[in-house]
Short mmCIF file of C-alpha atoms and ligand atoms in Angstrom, two decimals:
data_model
loop_
_atom_site.label_atom_id
_atom_site.label_comp_id
_atom_site.label_asym_id
_atom_site.label_seq_id
_atom_site.Cartn_x
_atom_site.Cartn_y
_atom_site.Cartn_z
CA UNK N 257 0.00 0.00 0.00
CA UNK N 258 1.68 3.26 -1.07
CA UNK N 259 0.20 5.25 1.87
CA UNK N 260 0.66 4.90 5.63
CA UNK N 261 -1.83 3.69 8.27
CA UNK N 262 -1.89 7.22 9.69
CA UNK N 263 -2.83 8.64 6.31
CA UNK N 264 -5.60 6.07 6.05
CA UNK N 265 -6.98 6.90 9.53
CA UNK N 266 -6.90 10.65 8.85
CA UNK N 267 -8.64 10.18 5.50
CA UNK N 268 -11.42 8.04 7.01
CA UNK N 269 -11.95 10.67 9.71
CA UNK N 270 -12.14 13.44 7.07
CA UNK N 271 -14.60 11.45 4.97
CA UNK N 272 -16.77 10.73 8.02
CA UNK N 273 -16.88 14.44 8.73
CA UNK N 274 -17.78 15.26 5.13
CA UNK N 275 -20.35 12.53 4.45
CA UNK N 276 -21.53 11.42 7.88
CA UNK N 277 -20.56 8.19 9.66
CA UNK N 278 -23.24 6.03 8.07
CA UNK N 279 -21.98 6.76 4.57
CA UNK N 280 -18.41 5.68 5.27
CA UNK N 281 -18.50 1.90 5.72
CA UNK N 282 -15.44 0.16 7.17
CA UNK N 283 -16.79 -2.99 8.88
CA UNK N 284 -15.65 -6.14 7.07
CA UNK N 285 -19.21 -7.42 6.58
CA UNK N 286 -20.37 -4.06 5.17
CA UNK N 287 -17.63 -3.73 2.60
CA UNK N 288 -17.42 -7.43 1.61
CA UNK N 289 -19.83 -7.22 -1.39
CA UNK N 290 -17.77 -4.40 -2.91
CA UNK N 291 -14.57 -6.46 -2.86
CA UNK N 292 -15.72 -9.14 -5.31
CA UNK N 293 -17.06 -8.90 -8.84
CA UNK N 294 -20.11 -10.53 -10.37
CA UNK N 295 -18.36 -13.75 -11.42
CA UNK N 296 -16.45 -14.18 -8.17
CA UNK N 297 -13.16 -14.33 -10.08
CA UNK N 298 -11.36 -11.60 -8.12
CA UNK N 299 -11.30 -10.66 -4.44
CA UNK N 300 -9.84 -7.24 -3.57
CA UNK N 301 -9.31 -5.16 -0.44
CA UNK N 302 -10.45 -1.67 0.53
CA UNK N 303 -10.12 0.78 3.41
CA UNK N 304 -13.76 1.78 3.15
CA UNK N 305 -16.82 2.00 0.93
CA UNK N 306 -17.99 5.60 0.79
CA UNK N 307 -21.43 6.63 -0.35
CA UNK N 308 -21.60 10.32 -1.29
CA UNK N 309 -25.08 11.72 -1.91
CA UNK N 310 -24.39 14.49 -4.42
CA UNK N 311 -21.91 15.60 -7.07
CA UNK N 312 -20.40 18.04 -4.56
CA UNK N 313 -19.90 15.20 -2.07
CA UNK N 314 -18.26 13.07 -4.78
CA UNK N 315 -15.94 16.01 -5.50
CA UNK N 316 -15.12 16.44 -1.79
CA UNK N 317 -14.39 12.70 -1.49
CA UNK N 318 -12.09 12.72 -4.52
CA UNK N 319 -10.30 15.85 -3.26
CA UNK N 320 -9.69 14.26 0.12
CA UNK N 321 -8.39 11.03 -1.47
CA UNK N 322 -6.23 12.99 -3.90
CA UNK N 323 -4.65 15.00 -1.10
CA UNK N 324 -4.00 11.80 0.87
CA UNK N 325 -2.66 9.93 -2.18
CA UNK N 326 -5.23 7.14 -1.75
CA UNK N 327 -6.66 5.35 -4.84
CA UNK N 328 -10.39 5.42 -5.67
CA UNK N 329 -12.44 2.80 -7.45
CA UNK N 330 -15.91 3.91 -8.60
CA UNK N 331 -18.69 1.38 -8.34
CA UNK N 332 -22.21 1.43 -9.73
CA UNK N 333 -24.09 -1.86 -9.66
CA UNK N 334 -20.86 -3.90 -9.57
CA UNK N 335 -22.14 -6.05 -12.46
CA UNK N 336 -19.09 -5.44 -14.67
CA UNK N 337 -17.54 -8.53 -16.24
CA UNK N 338 -13.85 -7.63 -16.51
CA UNK N 339 -12.79 -7.05 -12.90
CA UNK N 340 -12.78 -3.28 -13.47
CA UNK N 341 -14.60 -2.43 -10.24
CA UNK N 342 -12.41 -4.52 -7.92
CA UNK N 343 -10.44 -2.34 -5.45
CA UNK N 344 -6.86 -3.06 -4.42
CA UNK N 345 -6.30 -1.18 -1.21
CA UNK N 346 -7.98 2.23 -1.59
CA UNK N 347 -11.50 3.61 -1.32
CA UNK N 348 -14.55 2.26 -3.12
CA UNK N 349 -16.73 5.20 -4.14
CA UNK N 350 -20.28 3.96 -4.56
CA UNK N 351 -22.56 6.04 -6.79
CA UNK N 352 -25.67 4.30 -5.45
CA UNK N 353 -27.03 7.37 -3.63
CA UNK N 354 -26.82 9.60 -6.71
CA UNK N 355 -30.06 8.08 -7.97
CA UNK N 356 -32.13 11.04 -9.05
CA UNK N 357 -33.70 11.60 -12.46
CA UNK N 358 -32.97 15.33 -12.71
CA UNK N 359 -35.25 16.08 -15.66
CA UNK N 360 -37.05 14.52 -18.61
CA UNK N 361 -37.58 16.65 -21.69
CA UNK N 362 -39.66 14.99 -24.42
CA UNK N 363 -39.26 18.20 -26.46
CA UNK N 364 -35.49 17.70 -26.55
CA UNK N 365 -35.88 13.90 -26.64
CA UNK N 366 -33.50 13.90 -23.67
CA UNK N 367 -33.35 12.78 -20.07
CA UNK N 368 -30.85 13.99 -17.44
CA UNK N 369 -30.00 11.40 -14.80
CA UNK N 370 -27.51 10.99 -12.00
CA UNK N 371 -24.90 8.27 -12.31
CA UNK N 372 -26.44 5.98 -9.71
CA UNK N 373 -29.83 5.57 -11.41
CA UNK N 374 -30.39 1.91 -12.24
CA UNK N 375 -30.54 1.30 -15.98
CA UNK N 376 -34.05 -0.22 -15.80
CA UNK N 377 -35.23 2.92 -13.96
CA UNK N 378 -33.91 5.13 -16.78
CA UNK N 379 -35.91 2.97 -19.20
CA UNK N 380 -39.00 3.30 -16.95
CA UNK N 381 -38.63 7.10 -16.69
CA UNK N 382 -38.49 7.32 -20.49
CA UNK N 383 -41.50 5.02 -20.77
CA UNK N 384 -43.51 7.27 -18.43
CA UNK N 385 -43.34 10.07 -21.02
CA UNK N 386 -44.11 7.67 -23.88
CA UNK N 387 -40.51 7.44 -25.10
CA UNK N 388 -37.78 4.82 -25.31
CA UNK N 389 -34.31 4.65 -23.77
CA UNK N 390 -33.00 1.68 -25.74
CA UNK N 391 -29.87 0.57 -23.84
CA UNK N 392 -30.73 -2.93 -22.63
CA UNK N 393 -29.00 -6.05 -21.32
CA UNK N 394 -29.56 -8.86 -18.85
CA UNK N 395 -28.09 -6.98 -15.85
CA UNK N 396 -30.24 -3.85 -16.41
CA UNK N 397 -32.06 -4.41 -13.09
CA UNK N 398 -28.84 -3.74 -11.12
CA UNK N 399 -26.35 -2.00 -13.45
CA UNK N 400 -26.32 1.77 -12.94
CA UNK N 401 -26.12 4.33 -15.70
CA UNK N 402 -22.70 5.65 -14.59
CA UNK N 403 -21.27 2.13 -14.84
CA UNK N 404 -23.03 1.59 -18.16
CA UNK N 405 -21.38 4.69 -19.60
CA UNK N 406 -18.02 4.04 -17.92
CA UNK N 407 -17.94 0.65 -19.69
CA UNK N 408 -19.57 1.94 -22.91
CA UNK N 409 -21.96 -0.99 -22.55
CA UNK N 410 -23.53 -2.59 -25.60
CA UNK N 411 -26.31 -5.14 -25.19
CA UNK N 412 -29.17 -6.21 -27.37
CA UNK N 413 -30.26 -2.91 -28.95
CA UNK N 414 -26.91 -1.83 -30.43
CA UNK N 415 -27.97 -2.94 -33.91
CA UNK N 416 -30.62 -0.23 -34.10
CA UNK N 417 -29.49 2.39 -31.57
CA UNK N 418 -25.74 2.01 -31.03
CA UNK N 419 -23.59 1.47 -27.93
CA UNK N 420 -23.99 3.53 -24.76
CA UNK N 421 -21.59 6.08 -26.27
CA UNK N 422 -24.06 6.86 -29.08
CA UNK N 423 -26.82 7.55 -26.56
CA UNK N 424 -25.03 10.32 -24.64
CA UNK N 425 -25.53 14.05 -25.29
CA UNK N 426 -23.73 15.43 -22.25
CA UNK N 427 -21.82 14.43 -19.11
CA UNK N 428 -20.90 15.73 -15.68
CA UNK N 429 -17.62 14.36 -14.35
CA UNK N 430 -15.58 14.76 -11.18
CA UNK N 431 -11.92 14.90 -12.19
CA UNK N 432 -9.00 13.30 -10.36
CA UNK N 433 -8.18 16.59 -8.61
CA UNK N 434 -11.75 17.01 -7.38
CA UNK N 435 -12.87 19.64 -9.88
CA UNK N 436 -16.30 19.22 -11.49
CA UNK N 437 -16.50 19.34 -15.29
CA UNK N 438 -20.00 20.42 -16.33
CA UNK N 439 -20.63 19.11 -19.83
CA UNK N 440 -24.35 18.52 -19.27
CA UNK N 441 -25.63 19.94 -22.55
CA UNK N 442 -28.61 18.45 -24.38
CA UNK N 443 -27.31 19.41 -27.82
CA UNK N 444 -27.32 17.29 -30.97
CA UNK N 445 -24.55 19.39 -32.45
CA UNK N 446 -21.64 20.80 -30.49
CA UNK N 447 -18.26 21.14 -32.16
CA UNK N 448 -16.83 23.55 -29.61
CA UNK N 449 -13.39 21.96 -29.38
CA UNK N 450 -12.51 18.41 -28.30
CA UNK N 451 -15.56 16.31 -27.45
CA UNK N 452 -14.44 15.55 -23.90
CA UNK N 453 -17.37 13.32 -22.97
CA UNK N 454 -16.01 10.60 -25.23
CA UNK N 455 -12.81 10.44 -23.18
CA UNK N 456 -14.74 9.47 -20.08
CA UNK N 457 -17.24 7.12 -21.75
CA UNK N 458 -15.60 3.68 -21.80
CA UNK N 459 -12.74 4.78 -19.51
CA UNK N 460 -13.88 2.42 -16.71
CA UNK N 461 -13.29 4.90 -13.90
CA UNK N 462 -9.61 5.41 -14.78
CA UNK N 463 -9.92 9.08 -15.80
CA UNK N 464 -12.71 10.53 -13.65
CA UNK N 465 -16.02 9.80 -11.94
CA UNK N 466 -19.16 10.25 -14.03
CA UNK N 467 -21.80 11.86 -11.78
CA UNK N 468 -24.59 12.67 -14.27
CA UNK N 469 -25.48 12.37 -17.94
CA UNK N 470 -27.88 13.74 -20.52
CA UNK N 471 -29.13 10.79 -22.56
CA UNK N 472 -31.00 10.54 -25.85
CA UNK N 473 -34.60 9.34 -25.96
CA UNK N 474 -36.35 7.85 -28.99
CA UNK N 475 -39.92 7.36 -30.19
CA UNK N 476 -41.38 4.14 -28.81
CA UNK N 477 -41.97 1.41 -31.41
CA UNK N 478 -45.68 0.94 -32.12
CA UNK N 479 -45.31 -2.68 -33.14
CA UNK N 480 -42.79 -5.39 -32.44
CA UNK N 481 -42.43 -9.03 -33.45
CA UNK N 482 -39.99 -11.58 -32.09
CA UNK N 483 -38.96 -14.80 -33.78
CA UNK N 484 -36.88 -17.79 -32.65
CA UNK N 485 -35.17 -19.51 -35.55
CA UNK N 486 -33.46 -22.92 -35.91
CA UNK N 487 -30.50 -22.95 -38.31
CA UNK N 488 -27.99 -25.53 -39.57
CA UNK N 489 -24.87 -23.42 -38.80
CA UNK N 490 -23.48 -20.05 -37.74
CA UNK N 491 -22.67 -19.46 -41.41
CA UNK N 492 -26.38 -19.78 -42.24
CA UNK N 493 -27.19 -17.41 -39.35
CA UNK N 494 -24.83 -14.73 -40.69
CA UNK N 495 -26.31 -15.14 -44.17
CA UNK N 496 -29.84 -14.84 -42.75
CA UNK N 497 -28.78 -11.67 -40.95
CA UNK N 498 -27.47 -10.18 -44.20
CA UNK N 499 -30.78 -10.98 -45.97
CA UNK N 500 -32.90 -9.64 -43.12
CA UNK N 501 -30.92 -6.44 -42.62
CA UNK N 502 -31.33 -5.62 -46.30
CA UNK N 503 -35.06 -6.45 -46.31
CA UNK N 504 -35.99 -4.88 -42.98
CA UNK N 505 -33.66 -1.90 -43.05
CA UNK N 506 -34.07 0.03 -39.77
CA UNK N 507 -36.85 -2.25 -38.48
CA UNK N 508 -34.39 -5.06 -37.66
CA UNK N 509 -33.78 -4.22 -33.99
CA UNK N 510 -32.12 -7.42 -32.76
CA UNK N 511 -30.29 -10.42 -34.17
CA UNK N 512 -28.84 -12.62 -31.42
CA UNK N 513 -27.42 -16.13 -31.78
CA UNK N 514 -26.75 -19.11 -29.53
CA UNK N 515 -25.60 -22.68 -30.14
CA UNK N 516 -27.53 -25.86 -29.35
CA UNK N 517 -25.50 -26.24 -26.13
CA UNK N 518 -26.61 -22.73 -25.08
CA UNK N 519 -30.31 -23.43 -25.53
CA UNK N 520 -30.01 -26.81 -23.79
CA UNK N 521 -28.41 -25.33 -20.65
CA UNK N 522 -31.02 -22.54 -20.50
CA UNK N 523 -33.80 -25.16 -20.70
CA UNK N 524 -32.00 -27.23 -18.03
CA UNK N 525 -31.18 -24.48 -15.50
CA UNK N 526 -33.55 -21.50 -16.01
CA UNK N 527 -36.89 -22.17 -14.30
CA UNK N 528 -39.95 -21.67 -16.50
CA UNK N 529 -38.07 -21.96 -19.80
CA UNK N 530 -40.08 -23.53 -22.60
CA UNK N 531 -38.52 -25.29 -25.61
CA UNK N 532 -39.37 -22.95 -28.50
CA UNK N 533 -39.08 -25.37 -31.44
CA UNK N 534 -39.93 -29.08 -31.64
CA UNK N 535 -36.76 -30.14 -33.44
CA UNK N 536 -33.08 -29.89 -32.65
CA UNK N 537 -30.85 -27.38 -34.47
CA UNK N 538 -27.12 -26.62 -34.44
CA UNK N 539 -27.67 -22.87 -34.03
CA UNK N 540 -30.55 -20.62 -32.97
CA UNK N 541 -31.22 -16.95 -33.70
CA UNK N 542 -33.48 -14.61 -31.77
CA UNK N 543 -34.67 -11.97 -34.24
CA UNK N 544 -36.75 -8.88 -33.58
CA UNK N 545 -38.43 -6.40 -35.91
CA UNK N 546 -39.93 -3.24 -34.48
CA UNK N 547 -41.31 -0.13 -36.06
CA UNK N 548 -42.45 3.35 -35.14
CA UNK N 549 -44.54 3.62 -38.31
CA UNK N 550 -48.29 3.47 -37.51
CA UNK N 551 -49.13 1.30 -40.51
CA UNK N 552 -46.22 -1.15 -40.16
CA UNK N 553 -47.02 -4.86 -39.80
CA UNK N 554 -43.83 -6.28 -38.30
CA UNK N 555 -45.47 -9.71 -37.83
CA UNK N 556 -46.22 -10.04 -41.53
CA UNK N 557 -42.78 -8.71 -42.48
CA UNK N 558 -41.01 -11.15 -40.15
CA UNK N 559 -43.07 -14.07 -41.43
CA UNK N 560 -42.15 -13.14 -45.00
CA UNK N 561 -38.43 -12.89 -44.21
CA UNK N 562 -38.33 -16.22 -42.37
CA UNK N 563 -40.38 -17.93 -45.12
CA UNK N 564 -37.79 -16.67 -47.64
CA UNK N 565 -35.08 -18.05 -45.33
CA UNK N 566 -36.76 -21.50 -45.39
CA UNK N 567 -37.06 -21.36 -49.19
CA UNK N 568 -33.39 -20.62 -49.71
CA UNK N 569 -32.26 -23.29 -47.24
CA UNK N 570 -30.95 -21.04 -44.44
CA UNK N 571 -33.76 -21.58 -41.95
CA UNK N 572 -34.74 -25.06 -40.74
CA UNK N 573 -37.64 -24.02 -38.50
CA UNK N 574 -38.96 -20.88 -36.82
CA UNK N 575 -41.61 -19.61 -34.45
CA UNK N 576 -42.98 -16.08 -34.00
CA UNK N 577 -44.40 -14.81 -30.70
CA UNK N 578 -48.10 -13.99 -30.92
CA UNK N 579 -48.33 -11.95 -27.70
CA UNK N 580 -46.03 -9.76 -25.60
CA UNK N 581 -45.87 -12.61 -23.04
CA UNK N 582 -44.61 -15.00 -25.74
CA UNK N 583 -42.13 -12.38 -26.98
CA UNK N 584 -40.81 -12.01 -23.43
CA UNK N 585 -40.53 -15.81 -23.11
CA UNK N 586 -38.43 -16.00 -26.30
CA UNK N 587 -36.21 -13.13 -25.13
CA UNK N 588 -35.75 -14.82 -21.74
CA UNK N 589 -34.16 -17.82 -23.52
CA UNK N 590 -31.44 -15.50 -24.77
CA UNK N 591 -31.10 -13.31 -21.67
CA UNK N 592 -30.80 -16.23 -19.23
CA UNK N 593 -27.87 -17.69 -21.13
CA UNK N 594 -25.34 -15.34 -19.45
CA UNK N 595 -26.32 -16.61 -16.03
CA UNK N 596 -26.91 -20.35 -16.51
CA UNK N 597 -23.35 -21.04 -17.68
CA UNK N 598 -22.32 -20.90 -14.00
CA UNK N 599 -24.25 -24.10 -13.38
CA UNK N 600 -22.04 -25.94 -15.88
CA UNK N 601 -18.82 -25.26 -13.94
CA UNK N 602 -15.85 -23.13 -14.98
CA UNK N 603 -16.24 -20.90 -18.02
CA UNK N 604 -13.35 -19.22 -19.81
CA UNK N 605 -14.81 -16.16 -21.50
CA UNK N 606 -13.89 -14.03 -24.49
CA UNK N 607 -15.93 -11.00 -25.51
CA UNK N 608 -14.72 -10.37 -29.05
CA UNK N 609 -15.78 -8.79 -32.32
CA UNK N 610 -14.70 -9.32 -35.91
CA UNK N 611 -15.90 -7.80 -39.18
CA UNK N 612 -19.25 -9.38 -40.02
CA UNK N 613 -17.80 -10.83 -43.22
CA UNK N 614 -15.38 -12.89 -41.06
CA UNK N 615 -17.78 -13.92 -38.27
CA UNK N 616 -18.58 -17.41 -39.59
CA UNK N 617 -14.87 -18.06 -40.31
CA UNK N 618 -13.99 -16.92 -36.80
CA UNK N 619 -16.55 -19.19 -35.18
CA UNK N 620 -15.48 -22.22 -37.22
CA UNK N 621 -11.74 -21.69 -36.73
CA UNK N 622 -11.86 -20.76 -33.05
CA UNK N 623 -14.23 -23.64 -32.21
CA UNK N 624 -12.04 -26.20 -34.00
CA UNK N 625 -8.84 -24.84 -32.39
CA UNK N 626 -10.27 -24.87 -28.83
CA UNK N 627 -11.84 -28.32 -29.20
CA UNK N 628 -8.51 -29.64 -30.50
CA UNK N 629 -6.68 -28.07 -27.56
CA UNK N 630 -8.91 -29.67 -24.93
CA UNK N 631 -11.22 -32.49 -26.02
CA UNK N 632 -14.49 -32.44 -24.07
CA UNK N 633 -14.54 -28.66 -23.63
CA UNK N 634 -17.95 -27.23 -24.56
CA UNK N 635 -18.03 -24.11 -26.73
CA UNK N 636 -20.81 -21.69 -25.82
CA UNK N 637 -20.44 -19.00 -28.52
CA UNK N 638 -23.40 -16.65 -28.36
CA UNK N 639 -24.42 -13.03 -28.50
CA UNK N 640 -24.88 -10.05 -30.68
CA UNK N 641 -24.15 -11.55 -34.10
CA UNK N 642 -25.65 -8.58 -35.92
CA UNK N 643 -22.91 -6.42 -34.38
CA UNK N 644 -20.16 -8.96 -35.16
CA UNK N 645 -19.86 -9.42 -31.36
CA UNK N 646 -19.65 -12.92 -29.94
CA UNK N 647 -19.21 -14.03 -26.34
CA UNK N 648 -16.89 -16.90 -27.19
CA UNK N 649 -17.21 -18.77 -23.91
CA UNK N 650 -15.74 -22.17 -23.16
CA UNK N 651 -17.44 -24.34 -20.55
CA UNK N 652 -15.20 -26.85 -18.84
CA UNK N 653 -15.24 -30.56 -19.75
CA UNK N 654 -17.74 -32.43 -17.56
CA UNK N 655 -16.06 -33.74 -14.43
CA UNK N 656 -12.86 -31.66 -14.72
CA UNK N 657 -11.65 -29.77 -11.66
CA UNK N 658 -12.89 -26.17 -11.99
CA UNK N 659 -9.74 -24.47 -10.67
CA UNK N 660 -7.50 -26.60 -12.89
CA UNK N 661 -9.67 -25.65 -15.87
CA UNK N 662 -9.66 -21.91 -15.12
CA UNK N 663 -5.86 -22.04 -14.77
CA UNK N 664 -5.83 -22.60 -18.55
CA UNK N 665 -7.42 -19.18 -19.21
CA UNK N 666 -4.19 -17.68 -20.58
CA UNK N 667 -3.65 -20.59 -22.98
CA UNK N 668 -7.13 -20.15 -24.49
CA UNK N 669 -6.72 -16.36 -24.62
CA UNK N 670 -3.77 -16.89 -26.90
CA UNK N 671 -5.67 -19.25 -29.23
CA UNK N 672 -8.83 -17.12 -29.47
CA UNK N 673 -7.23 -13.67 -29.48
CA UNK N 674 -4.63 -14.67 -32.11
CA UNK N 675 -7.48 -15.60 -34.47
CA UNK N 676 -9.38 -12.39 -33.61
CA UNK N 677 -6.28 -10.33 -34.20
CA UNK N 678 -5.50 -12.05 -37.50
CA UNK N 679 -9.06 -11.13 -38.63
CA UNK N 680 -8.56 -7.49 -37.61
CA UNK N 681 -11.11 -7.83 -34.83
CA UNK N 682 -11.20 -6.60 -31.23
CA UNK N 683 -10.33 -8.61 -28.12
CA UNK N 684 -12.79 -6.44 -26.12
CA UNK N 685 -16.08 -5.80 -27.90
CA UNK N 686 -18.45 -4.50 -25.22
CA UNK N 687 -17.43 -5.47 -21.66
CA UNK N 688 -14.23 -3.43 -21.64
CA UNK N 689 -10.67 -4.19 -20.56
CA UNK N 690 -10.74 -3.73 -16.77
CA UNK N 691 -8.24 -6.06 -15.16
CA UNK N 692 -8.86 -9.32 -16.95
CA UNK N 693 -7.79 -8.04 -20.39
CA UNK N 694 -5.23 -5.42 -19.37
CA UNK N 695 -2.25 -7.57 -20.32
CA UNK N 696 -4.02 -8.77 -23.47
CA UNK N 697 -4.49 -5.14 -24.54
CA UNK N 698 -0.79 -4.53 -23.96
CA UNK N 699 -0.07 -7.51 -26.23
CA UNK N 700 -2.55 -6.88 -29.06
CA UNK N 701 -3.08 -3.09 -28.93
CA UNK N 702 -1.48 -0.76 -31.46
CA UNK N 703 1.73 0.55 -29.80
CA UNK N 704 1.03 4.16 -30.75
CA UNK N 705 -2.56 3.84 -29.54
CA UNK N 706 -1.33 2.40 -26.22
CA UNK N 707 1.16 5.25 -25.86
CA UNK N 708 -1.67 7.76 -26.41
CA UNK N 709 -3.80 6.00 -23.80
CA UNK N 710 -0.99 6.22 -21.23
CA UNK N 711 -0.48 9.92 -22.01
CA UNK N 712 -4.20 10.66 -21.63
CA UNK N 713 -4.21 8.76 -18.33
CA UNK N 714 -1.11 10.60 -17.08
CA UNK N 715 -2.54 13.99 -18.13
CA UNK N 716 -5.91 13.52 -16.42
CA UNK N 717 -4.74 11.46 -13.45
CA UNK N 718 -1.05 12.31 -12.90
CA UNK N 719 -0.84 10.48 -9.55
CA UNK N 720 -2.53 7.31 -10.86
CA UNK N 721 -5.25 7.32 -8.21
CA UNK N 722 -8.31 6.68 -10.38
CA UNK N 723 -8.83 2.91 -10.56
CA UNK N 724 -5.09 2.18 -10.89
CA UNK N 725 -3.95 -0.97 -12.64
CA UNK N 726 -7.03 -1.15 -14.90
CA UNK N 727 -6.98 -0.81 -18.71
CA UNK N 728 -3.30 0.27 -18.68
CA UNK N 729 -0.84 -0.38 -15.84
CA UNK N 730 1.36 2.64 -15.13
CA UNK N 731 3.12 1.38 -11.98
CA UNK N 732 5.00 -1.85 -11.20
CA UNK N 733 2.69 -2.67 -8.28
CA UNK N 734 -0.44 -3.27 -10.41
CA UNK N 735 -2.49 -6.34 -9.44
CA UNK N 736 -2.18 -9.50 -11.55
CA UNK N 737 -4.54 -9.50 -14.50
CA UNK N 738 -5.62 -13.13 -14.76
CA UNK N 739 -7.88 -14.26 -11.93
CA UNK N 740 -6.30 -17.66 -11.33
C1 LIG V 72 -25.89 -11.11 -16.50
C2 LIG V 72 -25.07 -9.99 -17.09
C3 LIG V 72 -25.28 -9.63 -18.41
C4 LIG V 72 -24.54 -8.59 -18.97
N1 LIG V 72 -24.77 -8.26 -20.28
C5 LIG V 72 -24.07 -7.26 -20.84
C6 LIG V 72 -24.28 -6.92 -22.21
O1 LIG V 72 -25.08 -7.53 -22.93
N2 LIG V 72 -23.56 -5.90 -22.72
C7 LIG V 72 -22.64 -5.21 -21.97
O2 LIG V 72 -22.01 -4.29 -22.50
N3 LIG V 72 -22.42 -5.51 -20.67
C8 LIG V 72 -23.10 -6.52 -20.10
N4 LIG V 72 -22.85 -6.86 -18.80
C9 LIG V 72 -21.79 -6.15 -18.06
C10 LIG V 72 -22.26 -5.03 -17.11
O3 LIG V 72 -23.56 -5.22 -16.67
C11 LIG V 72 -22.13 -3.68 -17.76
O4 LIG V 72 -20.77 -3.42 -18.03
C12 LIG V 72 -22.69 -2.55 -16.88
O5 LIG V 72 -22.87 -1.47 -17.71
C13 LIG V 72 -21.87 -2.16 -15.69
O6 LIG V 72 -22.63 -1.25 -14.89
P1 LIG V 72 -22.42 -1.23 -13.31
O7 LIG V 72 -23.19 -0.08 -12.77
O8 LIG V 72 -22.71 -2.53 -12.71
O9 LIG V 72 -20.87 -0.90 -13.25
P2 LIG V 72 -19.72 -1.48 -12.23
O10 LIG V 72 -19.67 -2.95 -12.42
O11 LIG V 72 -20.05 -1.00 -10.88
O12 LIG V 72 -18.47 -0.78 -12.80
C14 LIG V 72 -17.95 -1.12 -14.06
C15 LIG V 72 -16.71 -0.25 -14.35
O13 LIG V 72 -17.09 1.11 -14.46
C16 LIG V 72 -16.48 1.90 -13.43
N5 LIG V 72 -17.52 2.81 -12.96
C17 LIG V 72 -18.71 2.50 -12.39
N6 LIG V 72 -19.43 3.61 -12.17
C18 LIG V 72 -18.69 4.65 -12.59
C19 LIG V 72 -18.87 6.05 -12.63
N7 LIG V 72 -20.01 6.62 -12.18
N8 LIG V 72 -17.88 6.83 -13.13
C20 LIG V 72 -16.73 6.28 -13.59
N9 LIG V 72 -16.49 4.96 -13.57
C21 LIG V 72 -17.46 4.16 -13.09
C22 LIG V 72 -15.99 0.92 -12.40
O14 LIG V 72 -14.86 1.42 -11.70
C23 LIG V 72 -15.66 -0.29 -13.24
O15 LIG V 72 -14.40 -0.15 -13.83
C24 LIG V 72 -23.57 -7.90 -18.21
C25 LIG V 72 -23.37 -8.27 -16.87
C26 LIG V 72 -24.08 -9.30 -16.32
C27 LIG V 72 -23.84 -9.67 -14.87
#
């Protein structure tokens, strides 16, 4: 720890004075949940979890930590998947109390929220004024908007609406020295110099603390249809996507894929799941059309597209939801897949993207290479195929020791990331770099790009106190990247 016990005691006393005793947690049982991440892969340490209640209190907390030379790790819902929110010795700054929707302006198609508002509550606030906030993924009931922006989260609506980054009009950020940058404008055009908000979006708490954001709202679709499709291969799925995206244009709002193994483990472990198709298929796609046009008939359009898919041999079987309850049931098959993998033992995960034209090649090559490397390993490659983003997860062979399996993480990183890199893809599509991919970024990142990242980090956080050791390691004392 680069600071003394005395410094730590003085800092805790200062923070208690500033925020009140009950918002500075130090008891082991109170801080325990903040020391681990959602997969249980890392366990950190912290002096305290502090819970400021306003932007000014966040600024005061950061100033006090900066003066004491104590690191700060921001936490929202702690649902991140790359170990980015795990603290190693400093203060955890929870944004949970900054949970106010400051304003909703349908006229500007914008909503201003504090960083601690839960993503599902942002969606609900938009819905209350008859509009849509499209960012959506399985952890939306606990992820907070600050964390969603700090990770530039993706999810299931990227195809139509873009990543979190595309949904932001303005930001408010507390900088590493405790100053508050007010960039909370609701403008669609603003070329007044560097667009600073984009530095902080996706920076995973390493450059500053996001305290509020102005987000874009959209018209709510008037009709939506969801289909579940059985296909012979990932190659057929990619071809179907190409056909559908040309035919449906902007109405194609989701195209998600999963393998047979994925559907089988959802049916086995997620209560209430219903098998969607009678037969057995190598690959499944969840497809959604939605439209804001009053006269659109998404059901008829979807039926036509899937019938064409059957005619040209891409689709083996398909079903279309006939009610919102059925649509939700089909979506649940996809959304539950993230969670149920835990029940199958250790899972070595890769969140990657490649150009769409290489997606089928990637899946075939990476699957063959991993199966060759460890016979019995079960590939669970699923996700946002329409975005070229696959969660290329590898469930352990049945009966293998979990720890021994997870110890092979680095070996499989090399196999999968080499193929991704050769296809000019990205080793981090939507979950970010955090800790788990920090050393992979150092290996596969463009050297000039990495140098720029370090310079940006050093300029905005010269004492390396904002989530140190994540994304890029500046010091020698950074925590180990791989969890095992
Ligand atoms: C079941 C499940 C499904 C998921 N599906 C998806 C998916 O489809 N797409 C996707 O992109 N992600 C997905 N995720 C990952 C995760 O939910 C997102 O990254 C989420 O946006 C993180 O929000 P959070 O509030 O939990 O952030 P945290 O986990 O608390 O933090 C994540 C990172 O952001 C930093 N941070 C948090 N708040 C702030 C802030 N206010 N200012 C600055 N830095 C901050 C943290 O230090 C950390 O580095 C999934 C996670 C789970 C568990």
